[in-house]
Amino acid sequence: MDSRVALVTGAGSGIGKAAALSLAAEGFVIGAIGRTEEEIASTVDEITDNGGRGLALLADIADEGQVSKAVGQLVTEFGRLDVVVANAGINGVWAPIDDLKLAEWNDTISVNLTGTFLTVRAAVPELKRSGGGSIIVVSSINGTRTFTTPGATAYAATKAAQVAMVQQLALELARHQIRINAVCPGEIETSVGANTRLRKEDETAIPVVWPEGQVPITGGRPGRSEDVADLIAFLASDKSRHITGTPIWVDGGQGLLR
């Protein structure tokens, strides 16, 4: 009951899993939210195998009732909430604006933006009860630093809106000793590409090719989920106690090149 407790959405793979493991290594108890039972169970098993504690929470973050239930389960089990990592998201459909269907737009908005809203809204009362805490929203360089991803209008809009949400809430939550920041990854080796559907890319692609890759600091190679997770762990810790309302790009210089 004395341990700090962190909620991580999209904890079954990629950045979410890496963040959950990194925070567990720092002594946090982890509430791992995901839509795939097998994946989040695997994350929690890895945490416990390494001597930590965790709870698998099956939920769709776009569903208000499921998110509230998951947060309630976590607090009932461990007594408090100190850190929230709002990571879950999809790339959705990338297509020309005049070909993008309303349902496709709504799908991306509901997971990436509404899901972030529901996660933060459900968590804030518990963070207040704990005397403060840290919220970390996983945004992207798309929509915040670069605008060249073919057809990614819905995705970029959600990522820009996440940063606006972070900056809007920073002052509101400061009086409650709650910090909120955004991490904005560039190209990272994750499975999010499985949630991407490209259509008519030839109509939206920007005709630029970087022969040595687009991530300068790694010689063109994508970053790792752990690169983002290390920043999340820092923002969750007291070492970042004077940082709030801030987007931080984790892209190896990619956004400056593009």
CSV table of N, CA, C and O in Angstrom, one decimal, residues 36 183 199 254:
chain,number,residue,atom,x,y,z
A,36,THR,N,-6.0,-6.6,-25.5
A,36,THR,CA,-5.6,-8.0,-25.7
A,36,THR,C,-5.2,-8.7,-24.5
A,36,THR,O,-4.1,-8.3,-24.0
A,183,VAL,N,5.3,13.3,-24.4
A,183,VAL,CA,6.4,12.8,-25.1
A,183,VAL,C,6.0,12.6,-26.6
A,183,VAL,O,4.9,12.1,-26.8
A,199,ARG,N,-4.0,4.2,-48.0
A,199,ARG,CA,-4.8,4.1,-49.2
A,199,ARG,C,-4.5,5.3,-50.1
A,199,ARG,O,-4.4,6.4,-49.6
A,254,GLN,N,15.0,13.5,-36.1
A,254,GLN,CA,14.3,13.3,-37.3
A,254,GLN,C,13.4,14.4,-37.7
A,254,GLN,O,13.3,14.8,-38.8
